[in-house]
XYZ file of C-alpha atoms in Angstrom:
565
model
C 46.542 136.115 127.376
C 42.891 135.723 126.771
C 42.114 134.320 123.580
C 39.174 132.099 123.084
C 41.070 130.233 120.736
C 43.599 129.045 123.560
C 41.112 129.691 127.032
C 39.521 126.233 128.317
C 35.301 127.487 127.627
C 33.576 124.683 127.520
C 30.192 125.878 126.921
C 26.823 124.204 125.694
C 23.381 124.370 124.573
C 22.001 122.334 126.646
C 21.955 122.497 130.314
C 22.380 119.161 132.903
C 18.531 117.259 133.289
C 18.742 117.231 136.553
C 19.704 121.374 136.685
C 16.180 123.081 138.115
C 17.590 126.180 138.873
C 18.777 129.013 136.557
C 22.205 129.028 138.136
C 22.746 125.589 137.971
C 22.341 125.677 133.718
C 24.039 128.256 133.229
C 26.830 128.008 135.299
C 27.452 124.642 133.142
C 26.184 126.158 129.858
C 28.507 128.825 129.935
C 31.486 126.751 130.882
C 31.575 128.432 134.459
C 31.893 124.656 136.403
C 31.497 121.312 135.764
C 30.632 118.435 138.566
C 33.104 115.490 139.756
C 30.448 113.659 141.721
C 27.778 114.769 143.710
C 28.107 118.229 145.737
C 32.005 118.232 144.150
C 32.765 120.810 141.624
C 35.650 122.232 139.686
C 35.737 125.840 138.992
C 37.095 125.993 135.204
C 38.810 129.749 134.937
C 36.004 131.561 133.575
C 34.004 130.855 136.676
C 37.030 131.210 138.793
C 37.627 134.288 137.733
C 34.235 135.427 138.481
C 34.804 133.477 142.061
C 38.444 135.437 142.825
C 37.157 138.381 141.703
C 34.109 138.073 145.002
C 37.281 137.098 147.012
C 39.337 140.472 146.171
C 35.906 142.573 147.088
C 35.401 140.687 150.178
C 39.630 141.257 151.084
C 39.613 145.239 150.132
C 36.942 145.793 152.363
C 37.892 143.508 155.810
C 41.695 144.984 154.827
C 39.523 148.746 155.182
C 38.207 147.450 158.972
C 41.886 146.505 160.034
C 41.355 142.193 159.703
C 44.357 140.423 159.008
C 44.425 137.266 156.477
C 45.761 134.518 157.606
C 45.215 130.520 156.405
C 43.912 127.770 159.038
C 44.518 123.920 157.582
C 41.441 121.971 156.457
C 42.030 118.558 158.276
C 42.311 119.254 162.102
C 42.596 117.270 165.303
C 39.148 115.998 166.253
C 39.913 116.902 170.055
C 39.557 120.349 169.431
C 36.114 119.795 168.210
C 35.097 117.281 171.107
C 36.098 120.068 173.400
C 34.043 122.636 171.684
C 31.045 119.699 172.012
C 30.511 119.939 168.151
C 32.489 116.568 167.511
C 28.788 114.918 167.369
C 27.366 117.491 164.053
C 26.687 114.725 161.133
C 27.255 116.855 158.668
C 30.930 116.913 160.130
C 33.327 114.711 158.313
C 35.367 112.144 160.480
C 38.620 109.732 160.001
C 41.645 108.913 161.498
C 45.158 108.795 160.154
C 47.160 105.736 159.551
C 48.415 105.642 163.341
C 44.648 105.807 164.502
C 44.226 109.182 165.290
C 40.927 111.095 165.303
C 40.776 113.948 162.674
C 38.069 116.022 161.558
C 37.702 118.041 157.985
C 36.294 121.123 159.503
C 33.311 122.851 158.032
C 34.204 126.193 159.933
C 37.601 127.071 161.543
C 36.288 128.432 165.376
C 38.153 125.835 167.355
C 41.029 126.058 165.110
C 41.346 129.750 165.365
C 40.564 130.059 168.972
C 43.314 127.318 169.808
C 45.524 129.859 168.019
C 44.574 132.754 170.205
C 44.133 130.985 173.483
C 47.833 129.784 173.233
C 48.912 133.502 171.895
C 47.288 136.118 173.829
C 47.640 136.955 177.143
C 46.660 140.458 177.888
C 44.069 143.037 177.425
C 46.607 144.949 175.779
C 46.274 142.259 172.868
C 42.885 142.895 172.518
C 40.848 143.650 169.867
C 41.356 141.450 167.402
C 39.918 140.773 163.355
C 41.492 137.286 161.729
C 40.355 136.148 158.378
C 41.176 133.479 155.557
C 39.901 132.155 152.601
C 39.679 128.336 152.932
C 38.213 125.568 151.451
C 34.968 123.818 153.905
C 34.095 120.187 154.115
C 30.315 119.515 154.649
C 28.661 115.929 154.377
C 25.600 117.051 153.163
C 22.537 115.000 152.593
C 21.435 116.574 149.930
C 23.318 118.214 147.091
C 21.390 120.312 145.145
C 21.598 123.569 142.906
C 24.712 123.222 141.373
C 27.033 125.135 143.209
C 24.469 126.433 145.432
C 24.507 123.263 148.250
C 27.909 121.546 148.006
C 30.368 119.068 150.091
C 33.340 121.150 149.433
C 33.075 125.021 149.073
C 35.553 127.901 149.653
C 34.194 130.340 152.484
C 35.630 133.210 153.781
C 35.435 133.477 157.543
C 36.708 135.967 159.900
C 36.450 136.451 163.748
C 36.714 138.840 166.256
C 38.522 138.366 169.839
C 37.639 141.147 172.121
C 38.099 142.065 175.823
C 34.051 141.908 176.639
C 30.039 142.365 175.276
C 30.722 146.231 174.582
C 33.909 145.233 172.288
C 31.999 142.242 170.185
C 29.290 144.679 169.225
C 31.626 147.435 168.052
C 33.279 144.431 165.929
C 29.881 142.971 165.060
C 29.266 146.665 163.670
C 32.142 147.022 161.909
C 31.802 143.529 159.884
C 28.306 145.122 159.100
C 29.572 148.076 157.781
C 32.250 146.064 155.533
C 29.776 143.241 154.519
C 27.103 145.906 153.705
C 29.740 147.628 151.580
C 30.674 144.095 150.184
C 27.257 142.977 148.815
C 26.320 146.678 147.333
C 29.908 146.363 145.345
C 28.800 142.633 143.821
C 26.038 144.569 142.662
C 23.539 142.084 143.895
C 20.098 143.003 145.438
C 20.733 141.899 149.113
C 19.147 142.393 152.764
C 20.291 141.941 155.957
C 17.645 139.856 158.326
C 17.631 138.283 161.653
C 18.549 135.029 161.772
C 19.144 131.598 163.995
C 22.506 131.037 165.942
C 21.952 127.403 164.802
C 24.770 125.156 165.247
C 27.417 127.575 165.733
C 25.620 129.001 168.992
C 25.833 132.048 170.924
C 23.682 134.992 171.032
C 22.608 136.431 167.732
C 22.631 136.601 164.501
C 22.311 137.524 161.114
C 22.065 136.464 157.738
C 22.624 138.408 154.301
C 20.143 136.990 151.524
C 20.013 137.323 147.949
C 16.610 137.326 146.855
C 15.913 134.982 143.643
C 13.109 131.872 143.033
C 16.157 129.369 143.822
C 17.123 130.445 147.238
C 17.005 127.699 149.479
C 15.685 130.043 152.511
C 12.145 131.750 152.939
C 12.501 135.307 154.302
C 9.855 137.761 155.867
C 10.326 141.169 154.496
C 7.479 144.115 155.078
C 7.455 147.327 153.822
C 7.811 149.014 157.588
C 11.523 147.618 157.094
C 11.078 144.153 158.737
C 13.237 141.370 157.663
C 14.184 138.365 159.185
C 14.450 134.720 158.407
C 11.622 132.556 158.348
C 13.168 130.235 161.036
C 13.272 133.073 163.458
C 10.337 135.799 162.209
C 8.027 136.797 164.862
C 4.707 139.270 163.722
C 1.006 139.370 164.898
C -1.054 136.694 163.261
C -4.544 137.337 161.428
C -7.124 137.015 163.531
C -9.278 133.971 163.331
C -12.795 134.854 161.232
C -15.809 133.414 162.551
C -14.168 132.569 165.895
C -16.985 130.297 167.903
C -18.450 132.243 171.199
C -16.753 131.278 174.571
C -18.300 128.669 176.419
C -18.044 128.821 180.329
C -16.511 125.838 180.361
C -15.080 122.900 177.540
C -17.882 121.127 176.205
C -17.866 117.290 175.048
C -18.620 117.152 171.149
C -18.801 113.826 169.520
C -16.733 113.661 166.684
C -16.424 109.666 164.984
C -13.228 109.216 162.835
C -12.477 113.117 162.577
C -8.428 113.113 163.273
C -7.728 116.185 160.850
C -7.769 119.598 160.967
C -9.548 119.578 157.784
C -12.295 116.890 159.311
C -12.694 118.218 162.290
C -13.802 121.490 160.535
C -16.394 120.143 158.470
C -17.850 118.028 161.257
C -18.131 121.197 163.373
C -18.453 123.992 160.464
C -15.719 126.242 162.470
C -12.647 127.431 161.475
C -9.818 125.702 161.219
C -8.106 128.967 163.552
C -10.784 127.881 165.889
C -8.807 124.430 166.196
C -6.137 123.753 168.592
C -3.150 121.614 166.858
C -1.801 119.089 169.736
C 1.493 117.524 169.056
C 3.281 115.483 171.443
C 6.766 115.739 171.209
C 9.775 114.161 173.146
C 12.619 116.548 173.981
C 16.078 115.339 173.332
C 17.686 114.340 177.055
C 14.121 115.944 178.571
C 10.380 115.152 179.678
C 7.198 114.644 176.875
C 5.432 117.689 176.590
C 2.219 119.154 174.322
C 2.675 121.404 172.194
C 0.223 123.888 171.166
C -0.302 125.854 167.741
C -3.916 127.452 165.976
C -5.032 124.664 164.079
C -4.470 126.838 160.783
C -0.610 127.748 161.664
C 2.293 125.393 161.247
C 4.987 124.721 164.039
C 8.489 126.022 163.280
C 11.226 123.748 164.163
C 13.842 125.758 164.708
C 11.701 127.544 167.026
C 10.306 124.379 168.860
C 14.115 123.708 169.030
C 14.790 126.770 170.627
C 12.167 126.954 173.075
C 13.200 123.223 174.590
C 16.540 124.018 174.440
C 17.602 120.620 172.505
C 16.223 118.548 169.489
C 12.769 117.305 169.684
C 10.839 114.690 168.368
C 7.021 113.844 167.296
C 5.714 111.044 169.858
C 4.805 107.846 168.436
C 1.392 106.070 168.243
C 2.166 103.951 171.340
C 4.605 106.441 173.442
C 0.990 108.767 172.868
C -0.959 106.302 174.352
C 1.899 105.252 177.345
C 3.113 108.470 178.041
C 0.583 111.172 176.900
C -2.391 109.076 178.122
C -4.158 109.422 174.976
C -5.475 108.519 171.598
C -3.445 109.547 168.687
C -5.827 111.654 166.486
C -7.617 112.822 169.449
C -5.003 114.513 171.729
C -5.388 117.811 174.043
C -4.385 120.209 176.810
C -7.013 119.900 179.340
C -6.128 117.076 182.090
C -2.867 116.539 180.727
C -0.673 115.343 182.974
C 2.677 116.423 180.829
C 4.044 119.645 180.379
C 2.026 121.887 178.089
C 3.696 124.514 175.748
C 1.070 127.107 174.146
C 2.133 129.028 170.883
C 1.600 133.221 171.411
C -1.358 133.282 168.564
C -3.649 130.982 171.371
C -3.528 133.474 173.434
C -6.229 135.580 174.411
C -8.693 133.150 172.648
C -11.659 131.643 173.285
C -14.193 129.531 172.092
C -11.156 127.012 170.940
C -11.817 123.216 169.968
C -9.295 120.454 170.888
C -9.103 116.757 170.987
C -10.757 115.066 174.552
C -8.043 112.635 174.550
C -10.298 109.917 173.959
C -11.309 108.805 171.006
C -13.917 110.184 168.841
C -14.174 112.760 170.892
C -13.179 116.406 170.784
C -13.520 119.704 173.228
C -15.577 122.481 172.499
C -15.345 126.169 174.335
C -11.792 125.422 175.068
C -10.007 128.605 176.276
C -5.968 128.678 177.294
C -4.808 129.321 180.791
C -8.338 129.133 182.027
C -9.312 125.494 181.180
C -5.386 123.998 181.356
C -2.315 125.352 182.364
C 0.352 126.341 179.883
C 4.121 127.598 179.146
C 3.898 130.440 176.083
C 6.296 130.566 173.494
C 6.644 131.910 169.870
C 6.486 128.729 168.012
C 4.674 129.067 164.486
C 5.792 129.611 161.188
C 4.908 133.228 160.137
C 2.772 133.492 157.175
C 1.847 135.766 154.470
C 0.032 138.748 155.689
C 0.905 138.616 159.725
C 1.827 142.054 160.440
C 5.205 142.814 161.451
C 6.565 144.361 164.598
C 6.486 147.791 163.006
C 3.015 147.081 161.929
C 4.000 146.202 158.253
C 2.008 143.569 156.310
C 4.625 140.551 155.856
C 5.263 138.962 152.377
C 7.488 136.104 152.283
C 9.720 135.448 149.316
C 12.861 132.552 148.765
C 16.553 134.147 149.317
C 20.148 132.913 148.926
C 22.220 132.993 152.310
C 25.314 134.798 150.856
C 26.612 135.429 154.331
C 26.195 135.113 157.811
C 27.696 136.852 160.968
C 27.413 135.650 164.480
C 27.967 136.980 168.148
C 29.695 133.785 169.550
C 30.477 135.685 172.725
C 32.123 133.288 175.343
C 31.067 130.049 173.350
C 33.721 128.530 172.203
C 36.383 130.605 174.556
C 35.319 129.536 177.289
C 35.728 125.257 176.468
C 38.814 125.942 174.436
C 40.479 127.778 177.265
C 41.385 131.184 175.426
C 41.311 134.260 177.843
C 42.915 137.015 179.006
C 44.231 138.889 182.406
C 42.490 142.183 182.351
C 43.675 145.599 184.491
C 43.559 144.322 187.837
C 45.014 140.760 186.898
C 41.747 139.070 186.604
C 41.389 136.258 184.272
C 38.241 137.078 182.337
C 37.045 134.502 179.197
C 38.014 136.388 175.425
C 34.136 137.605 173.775
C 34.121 136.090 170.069
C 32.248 136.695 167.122
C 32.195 134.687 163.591
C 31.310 136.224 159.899
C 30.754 134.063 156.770
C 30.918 134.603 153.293
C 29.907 132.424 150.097
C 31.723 133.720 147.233
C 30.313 130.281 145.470
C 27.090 131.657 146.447
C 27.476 135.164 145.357
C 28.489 133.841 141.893
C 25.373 131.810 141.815
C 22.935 134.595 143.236
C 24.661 137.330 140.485
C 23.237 134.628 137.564
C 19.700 134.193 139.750
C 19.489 137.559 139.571
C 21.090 138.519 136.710
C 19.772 136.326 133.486
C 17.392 136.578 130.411
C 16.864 133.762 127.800
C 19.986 134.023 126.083
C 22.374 133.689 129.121
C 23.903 135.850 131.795
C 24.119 139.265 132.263
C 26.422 139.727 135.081
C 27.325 142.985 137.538
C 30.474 144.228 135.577
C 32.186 143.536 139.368
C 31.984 140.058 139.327
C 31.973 139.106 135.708
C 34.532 136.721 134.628
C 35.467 139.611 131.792
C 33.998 143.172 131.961
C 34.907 142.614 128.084
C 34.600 140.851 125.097
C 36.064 141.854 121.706
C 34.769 139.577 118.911
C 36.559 139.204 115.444
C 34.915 138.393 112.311
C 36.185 137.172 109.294
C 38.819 134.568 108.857
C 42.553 135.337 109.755
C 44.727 137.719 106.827
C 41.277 139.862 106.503
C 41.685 143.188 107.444
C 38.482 142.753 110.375
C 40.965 140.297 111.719
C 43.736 142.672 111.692
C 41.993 145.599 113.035
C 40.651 143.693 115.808
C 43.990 142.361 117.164
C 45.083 146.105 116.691
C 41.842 147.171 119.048
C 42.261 143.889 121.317
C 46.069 145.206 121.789
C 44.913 148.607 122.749
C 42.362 147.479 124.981
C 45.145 145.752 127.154
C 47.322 148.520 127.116
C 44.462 150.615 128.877
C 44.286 147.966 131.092
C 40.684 146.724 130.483
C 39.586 142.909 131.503
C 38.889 141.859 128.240
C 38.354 138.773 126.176
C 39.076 138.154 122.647
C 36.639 136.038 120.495
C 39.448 135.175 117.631
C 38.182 131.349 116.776
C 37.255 130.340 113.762
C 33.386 129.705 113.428
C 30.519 131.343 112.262
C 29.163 134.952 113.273
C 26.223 133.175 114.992
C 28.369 130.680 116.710
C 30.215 133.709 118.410
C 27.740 135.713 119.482
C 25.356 133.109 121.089
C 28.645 131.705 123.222
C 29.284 135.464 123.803
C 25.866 136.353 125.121
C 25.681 132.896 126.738
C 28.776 133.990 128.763
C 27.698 137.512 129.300
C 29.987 139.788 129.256
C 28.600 143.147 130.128
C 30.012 145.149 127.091
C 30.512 143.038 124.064
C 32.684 145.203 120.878
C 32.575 143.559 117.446
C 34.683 144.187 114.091
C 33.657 143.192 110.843
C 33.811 143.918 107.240
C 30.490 145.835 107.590
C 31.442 147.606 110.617
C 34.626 148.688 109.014
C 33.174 149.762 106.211
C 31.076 152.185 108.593
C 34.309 153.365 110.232
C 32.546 151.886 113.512
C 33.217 149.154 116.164
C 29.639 147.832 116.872
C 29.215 147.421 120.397
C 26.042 145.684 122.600
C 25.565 145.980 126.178
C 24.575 142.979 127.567
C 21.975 143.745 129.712
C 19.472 144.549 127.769
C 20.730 143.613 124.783
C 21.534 147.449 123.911
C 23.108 147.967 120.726
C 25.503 151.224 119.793
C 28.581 151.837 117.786
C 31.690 154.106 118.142
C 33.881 155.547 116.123
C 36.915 153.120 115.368
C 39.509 155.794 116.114
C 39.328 155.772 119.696
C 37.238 153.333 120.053
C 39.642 151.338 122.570
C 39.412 154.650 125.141
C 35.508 155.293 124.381
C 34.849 151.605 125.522
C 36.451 151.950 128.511
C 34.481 154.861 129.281
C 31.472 153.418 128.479
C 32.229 150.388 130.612
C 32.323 152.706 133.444
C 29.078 153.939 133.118
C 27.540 150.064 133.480
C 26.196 148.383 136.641
């Protein structure tokens, strides 16, 4: 039964202090969630009816592409993950049982599932395979933040894909596209699918499914020609530099006293700051120092600088600059470096450049890449607003929620945890994986992003805790009362989701927790409404109000319903 009067709806006016984003107050406001300690959260059954109704979308359509649920334990033997080499992620939560034993809570199940499959199949003939589960993630994260956005516990569904080689991964990489793309168009959410970093979980691509809204944690590059792609990983073709200096036939000594800025070194010179050549020395994790290179009015991507070494870098320090780099801090540059140099794509082609002399005070003018030091090239910056895409678009950038992720794993985690397979001829050839990741948290949250006006939510009628609510006025024995259990009755009998508002309280008091909530169709009976021979009836979004005849009301609602988003 759902009656207000004995459903657990905690809601209230006003939101947490330390709630910045629109998700975050209203999931507490409207009695969605409510926090144990920080990045812990219970799902109270509004808001986990919202969240199981995400999981049954997400089921319907990996059932459709032949994946078979299954359910992988939480806590897991840390060997499997020291085998895999992730046993060192910090984010990973360690301990040991009471005989001493190393365990791990695992964030994602790839070692557990490909234990499972290593020790199961044997042939080709086994092969393809889809495996999926619903299952709660552990995550010691720094930083807990957005409500249910960026938690330490979280429910994901993940699924993988075993397959006999590179041809079979991308016809199940395909397939999960074609069920997740089905997946985020039934939420109802407005969604893309970009390019996106392998990250921790390795392998060969990847890519991400965002949720556009002013919360999203992620900055995405979208044009018009069709480009999208994560920030992390967006390549396009920068604006030129304006006012570029005129080449010099060779670098020119420029005194330049105290000027260790971008932004001083242009007003001593009056040049761009494009015109500038950014110098950071950086220490590879396991590797050599090297300079890195980006146009003085770009910023260095991590995740790319990451990429290009192959491992995780750090900035020099004032004295490793000096004892390593042979230089003064403020004042470093390419030419006569004796350390590896790495040259973001943007420098090239340019001329004219200006870069520290690597002594101090003193800068280089006429500076020109390739010709006056040597150089690796790489695609290191941060795209910014108005590069032009690959596809010649003009790039805007705007913040996204990751609501899902998939991943061509290929041989990664096959090949260390031993799973593979005798093909035709009796060869033993490694199993080709992939991984795909779904949020339903994270859908919830994105639906209210997206989905909100100043009175509460307005969900998608697919993920709404209750497609319906029926609210009764008047105090128990009237006849409003009477008719509406009547109607509420009916409804259930035509099997809608519906809600019934039958507390006692004030007409204002119901309709503010019913609009807080959000319910996408909202009926109410009344002695005025009655009087009318009419249910009055308010679509949420939009605050649209109609009526309908009280005989057959019960059936016109449902049709009605069926016409919402």
């Amino acid at each position: 039964m759902t009656r207000l009067s004995r459903y657990f709806l905690p809601t209230t006016r006003e939101a947490p202090a330390d709630a910045e984003a629109v998700s975050h107050q209203l999931t507490v406001r409207a009695g969605l969630a409510r926090q144990v300690g920080a990045g812990m959260w219970t799902w109270l059954p509004a808001g986990w009816r919202a969240h199981r109704k995400v999981e049954q979308i997400v089921r319907e359509e990996l059932d459709a592409i032949d994946a078979a649920e299954m359910l992988m334990p939480v806590l897991q033997p840390a060997e499997l993950w020291k085998r895999s080499g992730r046993y060192g992620i910090d984010e990973l939560f360690k301990l040991q049982d009471r005989r001493g034993a190393d365990l791990v809570l695992a964030m994602t199940h790839e070692e557990n599932v490909t234990f499972h499959v290593s020790r199961e199949v044997r042939s080709y003939r086994q092969l393809p395979k889809i495996l999926y589960h619903f299952q709660t993630k552990e995550r010691d994260e720094p930083r807990p933040r957005a409500g249910v956005l960026r938690t330490r516990e979280f429910i994901m569904k993940d699924s993988y894909s075993f397959d006999r080689d590179e041809a079979g991964l991308d016809e199940s990489y395909r397939r999960h596209i074609t069920a997740y793309d089905r997946i985020f168009d039934r939420t109802g959410l407005e969604w893309y699918r970009v390019e996106s970093d392998v990250g921790m979980m390795g392998g060969l691509g990847a890519h991400e499914y965002m949720a556009p809204c002013p919360a999203g944690e992620n900055d995405v590059a979208l044009s018009d020609a069709g480009y999208a792609a994560n920030l992390e990983v967006a390549s396009a073709t920068p604006v030129e530099v304006d006012g570029l200096p005129e080449a010099l036939p060779e670098p020119r000594p420029v005194e330049t006293p105290g000027a260790r800025t971008i932004e001083q070194v242009t007003q001593m010179l009056g040049v761009p700051a494009g015109a500038l050549i950014k110098a950071m020395p950086v220490i590879p994790e396991g590797g050599d120092p090297a300079l890195v290179l980006v146009r003085g009015d770009h910023r260095l991507k991590e995740t790319k600088l990451q990429n290009a070494f192959g491992a995780p870098t750090r900035l020099a320090q004032e004295q490793e600059v000096r004892e390593l780099f042979g230089s003064e801090p403020g004042f470093i540059g390419p030419v006569g470096s004796a350390v590896r140099v790495v040259t973001d794509e943007a420098l090239r082609g340019l001329h004219g450049l200006v870069t520290g002399a690597n002594r101090p005070d003193l800068h280089l003018e006429g500076v020109q890449p390739e010709r006056d030091f040597a150089t690796d090239w790489a695609d290191l910056r941060a795209v910014e607003e108005g590069d032009r895409c690959p596809q010649g678009g003009r790039i805007r950038i705007e913040p996204a929620i990751e609501v899902g992720n998939i991943f061509k794993l290929g041989t990664r985690y096959s090949e260390p945890l031993g799973a593979r397979y005798l093909d035709e001829e009796g060869s033993e050839r490694p199993i080709w994986m992939g991984s795909y990741g779904i949020g339903p948290a994270r859908i919830v949250a994105a639906a209210i992003e997206q989905f909100h006006d100043e009175r509460g939510i307005t969900w998608p009628r697919a993920v709404a805790p209750f497609e319906l609510e029926l609210v009764a006025l008047g105090k128990p024995g009237e006849e409003a009362r009477t008719v509406a259990e009547d109607l509420y009755a009916e409804l259930r009998g035509l099997g809608a989701d519906v809600l019934f508002e039958d507390r006692d309280g004030s007409p204002g008091e119901k309709f503010a927790d019913a609009e807080l909530l959000g319910c996408p169709l909202r009926l109410t009976v009344g002695r005025k409404s009655l009087e009318a021979g009419e249910v009055d009836v308010q679509v949420r979004r939009g605050q649209e109000k109609r009526s309908l005849a009280l005989e057959g009301s019960a059936r016109a609602a449902m049709e009605l319903l069926e016409t919402l988003p």
